[in-house]
């Protein structure tokens, strides 16, 4: 099974907890992914301005966000927060 990250938004501040909402496409149905991933650790790998970094957390929510037009690939939004 695979998850393709389409986009993400997040909030990070010094001395504050971060959170990220990651929009993904997957061949896994939302209820099945929720059963497997909810509460599990996750890592978002980000490459920007020639630098790589990883954001670690756990998946606390998964929501269905539609289907790509002309395809049967579901889009989901996963919310990640620190462990």
JSON list of C-alpha atoms in Angstrom, two decimals:
[
{"chain": "A", "resi": 1, "resn": "UNK", "atom": "CA", "xyz": [0.00, 0.00, 0.00]},
{"chain": "A", "resi": 2, "resn": "UNK", "atom": "CA", "xyz": [1.22, 3.54, -0.69]},
{"chain": "A", "resi": 3, "resn": "UNK", "atom": "CA", "xyz": [0.47, 7.11, 0.34]},
{"chain": "A", "resi": 4, "resn": "UNK", "atom": "CA", "xyz": [1.31, 9.91, -2.08]},
{"chain": "A", "resi": 5, "resn": "UNK", "atom": "CA", "xyz": [1.65, 13.29, -0.38]},
{"chain": "A", "resi": 6, "resn": "UNK", "atom": "CA", "xyz": [-0.07, 15.95, -2.48]},
{"chain": "A", "resi": 7, "resn": "UNK", "atom": "CA", "xyz": [0.34, 18.91, -0.12]},
{"chain": "A", "resi": 8, "resn": "UNK", "atom": "CA", "xyz": [0.60, 19.81, 3.52]},
{"chain": "A", "resi": 9, "resn": "UNK", "atom": "CA", "xyz": [0.06, 22.74, 5.83]},
{"chain": "A", "resi": 10, "resn": "UNK", "atom": "CA", "xyz": [1.36, 23.11, 9.33]},
{"chain": "A", "resi": 11, "resn": "UNK", "atom": "CA", "xyz": [2.15, 25.36, 12.20]},
{"chain": "A", "resi": 12, "resn": "UNK", "atom": "CA", "xyz": [5.43, 25.40, 14.10]},
{"chain": "A", "resi": 13, "resn": "UNK", "atom": "CA", "xyz": [6.46, 27.89, 16.77]},
{"chain": "A", "resi": 14, "resn": "UNK", "atom": "CA", "xyz": [9.29, 28.03, 19.25]},
{"chain": "A", "resi": 15, "resn": "UNK", "atom": "CA", "xyz": [8.35, 26.34, 22.54]},
{"chain": "A", "resi": 16, "resn": "UNK", "atom": "CA", "xyz": [4.95, 25.29, 21.14]},
{"chain": "A", "resi": 17, "resn": "UNK", "atom": "CA", "xyz": [3.61, 21.99, 19.85]},
{"chain": "A", "resi": 18, "resn": "UNK", "atom": "CA", "xyz": [3.42, 21.65, 16.07]},
{"chain": "A", "resi": 19, "resn": "UNK", "atom": "CA", "xyz": [0.65, 20.17, 13.96]},
{"chain": "A", "resi": 20, "resn": "UNK", "atom": "CA", "xyz": [0.45, 19.29, 10.28]},
{"chain": "A", "resi": 21, "resn": "UNK", "atom": "CA", "xyz": [-2.42, 18.45, 7.97]},
{"chain": "A", "resi": 22, "resn": "UNK", "atom": "CA", "xyz": [-1.15, 16.23, 5.17]},
{"chain": "A", "resi": 23, "resn": "UNK", "atom": "CA", "xyz": [-3.27, 15.75, 2.03]},
{"chain": "A", "resi": 24, "resn": "UNK", "atom": "CA", "xyz": [-2.57, 12.32, 0.54]},
{"chain": "A", "resi": 25, "resn": "UNK", "atom": "CA", "xyz": [-3.80, 10.07, -2.24]},
{"chain": "A", "resi": 26, "resn": "UNK", "atom": "CA", "xyz": [-3.97, 6.35, -1.62]},
{"chain": "A", "resi": 27, "resn": "UNK", "atom": "CA", "xyz": [-5.42, 3.12, -2.92]},
{"chain": "A", "resi": 28, "resn": "UNK", "atom": "CA", "xyz": [-6.52, 2.32, 0.64]},
{"chain": "A", "resi": 29, "resn": "UNK", "atom": "CA", "xyz": [-10.12, 3.16, 1.60]},
{"chain": "A", "resi": 30, "resn": "UNK", "atom": "CA", "xyz": [-10.44, 5.76, 4.37]},
{"chain": "A", "resi": 31, "resn": "UNK", "atom": "CA", "xyz": [-12.00, 3.39, 6.95]},
{"chain": "A", "resi": 32, "resn": "UNK", "atom": "CA", "xyz": [-9.27, 0.80, 6.31]},
{"chain": "A", "resi": 33, "resn": "UNK", "atom": "CA", "xyz": [-6.48, 3.38, 6.57]},
{"chain": "A", "resi": 34, "resn": "UNK", "atom": "CA", "xyz": [-8.04, 4.80, 9.72]},
{"chain": "A", "resi": 35, "resn": "UNK", "atom": "CA", "xyz": [-8.08, 1.34, 11.31]},
{"chain": "A", "resi": 36, "resn": "UNK", "atom": "CA", "xyz": [-4.39, 0.83, 10.49]},
{"chain": "A", "resi": 37, "resn": "UNK", "atom": "CA", "xyz": [-2.86, 4.32, 10.86]},
{"chain": "A", "resi": 38, "resn": "UNK", "atom": "CA", "xyz": [-4.84, 6.15, 13.53]},
{"chain": "A", "resi": 39, "resn": "UNK", "atom": "CA", "xyz": [-2.69, 6.50, 16.63]},
{"chain": "A", "resi": 40, "resn": "UNK", "atom": "CA", "xyz": [0.43, 5.29, 14.83]},
{"chain": "A", "resi": 41, "resn": "UNK", "atom": "CA", "xyz": [3.71, 7.13, 14.49]},
{"chain": "A", "resi": 42, "resn": "UNK", "atom": "CA", "xyz": [4.34, 8.95, 11.21]},
{"chain": "A", "resi": 43, "resn": "UNK", "atom": "CA", "xyz": [7.18, 10.87, 9.63]},
{"chain": "A", "resi": 44, "resn": "UNK", "atom": "CA", "xyz": [6.73, 13.65, 7.08]},
{"chain": "A", "resi": 45, "resn": "UNK", "atom": "CA", "xyz": [9.89, 14.13, 5.00]},
{"chain": "A", "resi": 46, "resn": "UNK", "atom": "CA", "xyz": [10.22, 17.68, 3.66]},
{"chain": "A", "resi": 47, "resn": "UNK", "atom": "CA", "xyz": [12.70, 18.96, 1.09]},
{"chain": "A", "resi": 48, "resn": "UNK", "atom": "CA", "xyz": [12.84, 22.74, 0.68]},
{"chain": "A", "resi": 49, "resn": "UNK", "atom": "CA", "xyz": [15.56, 25.17, -0.37]},
{"chain": "A", "resi": 50, "resn": "UNK", "atom": "CA", "xyz": [17.99, 22.30, -0.87]},
{"chain": "A", "resi": 51, "resn": "UNK", "atom": "CA", "xyz": [17.56, 21.01, 2.68]},
{"chain": "A", "resi": 52, "resn": "UNK", "atom": "CA", "xyz": [15.93, 17.84, 3.94]},
{"chain": "A", "resi": 53, "resn": "UNK", "atom": "CA", "xyz": [14.16, 17.52, 7.25]},
{"chain": "A", "resi": 54, "resn": "UNK", "atom": "CA", "xyz": [11.82, 15.12, 8.95]},
{"chain": "A", "resi": 55, "resn": "UNK", "atom": "CA", "xyz": [8.84, 15.93, 11.15]},
{"chain": "A", "resi": 56, "resn": "UNK", "atom": "CA", "xyz": [7.86, 13.12, 13.52]},
{"chain": "A", "resi": 57, "resn": "UNK", "atom": "CA", "xyz": [4.49, 12.67, 15.17]},
{"chain": "A", "resi": 58, "resn": "UNK", "atom": "CA", "xyz": [1.40, 10.51, 15.42]},
{"chain": "A", "resi": 59, "resn": "UNK", "atom": "CA", "xyz": [-1.71, 10.39, 13.27]},
{"chain": "A", "resi": 60, "resn": "UNK", "atom": "CA", "xyz": [-4.67, 11.67, 15.30]},
{"chain": "A", "resi": 61, "resn": "UNK", "atom": "CA", "xyz": [-7.29, 12.11, 12.55]},
{"chain": "A", "resi": 62, "resn": "UNK", "atom": "CA", "xyz": [-8.01, 10.94, 9.02]},
{"chain": "A", "resi": 63, "resn": "UNK", "atom": "CA", "xyz": [-10.75, 12.53, 6.90]},
{"chain": "A", "resi": 64, "resn": "UNK", "atom": "CA", "xyz": [-12.04, 11.74, 3.42]},
{"chain": "A", "resi": 65, "resn": "UNK", "atom": "CA", "xyz": [-11.43, 14.73, 1.13]},
{"chain": "A", "resi": 66, "resn": "UNK", "atom": "CA", "xyz": [-12.90, 13.56, -2.18]},
{"chain": "A", "resi": 67, "resn": "UNK", "atom": "CA", "xyz": [-11.72, 11.68, -5.26]},
{"chain": "A", "resi": 68, "resn": "UNK", "atom": "CA", "xyz": [-9.40, 12.91, -8.00]},
{"chain": "A", "resi": 69, "resn": "UNK", "atom": "CA", "xyz": [-11.46, 13.93, -11.03]},
{"chain": "A", "resi": 70, "resn": "UNK", "atom": "CA", "xyz": [-11.67, 11.12, -13.58]},
{"chain": "A", "resi": 71, "resn": "UNK", "atom": "CA", "xyz": [-9.92, 8.67, -11.25]},
{"chain": "A", "resi": 72, "resn": "UNK", "atom": "CA", "xyz": [-10.96, 6.35, -8.46]},
{"chain": "A", "resi": 73, "resn": "UNK", "atom": "CA", "xyz": [-8.09, 7.43, -6.21]},
{"chain": "A", "resi": 74, "resn": "UNK", "atom": "CA", "xyz": [-9.35, 8.79, -2.89]},
{"chain": "A", "resi": 75, "resn": "UNK", "atom": "CA", "xyz": [-7.87, 11.91, -1.30]},
{"chain": "A", "resi": 76, "resn": "UNK", "atom": "CA", "xyz": [-7.54, 11.97, 2.46]},
{"chain": "A", "resi": 77, "resn": "UNK", "atom": "CA", "xyz": [-6.35, 14.51, 5.00]},
{"chain": "A", "resi": 78, "resn": "UNK", "atom": "CA", "xyz": [-4.25, 13.14, 7.85]},
{"chain": "A", "resi": 79, "resn": "UNK", "atom": "CA", "xyz": [-3.58, 15.26, 10.94]},
{"chain": "A", "resi": 80, "resn": "UNK", "atom": "CA", "xyz": [-0.21, 14.76, 12.63]},
{"chain": "A", "resi": 81, "resn": "UNK", "atom": "CA", "xyz": [0.75, 16.06, 16.08]},
{"chain": "A", "resi": 82, "resn": "UNK", "atom": "CA", "xyz": [3.82, 15.45, 18.26]},
{"chain": "A", "resi": 83, "resn": "UNK", "atom": "CA", "xyz": [4.04, 12.15, 20.17]}
]
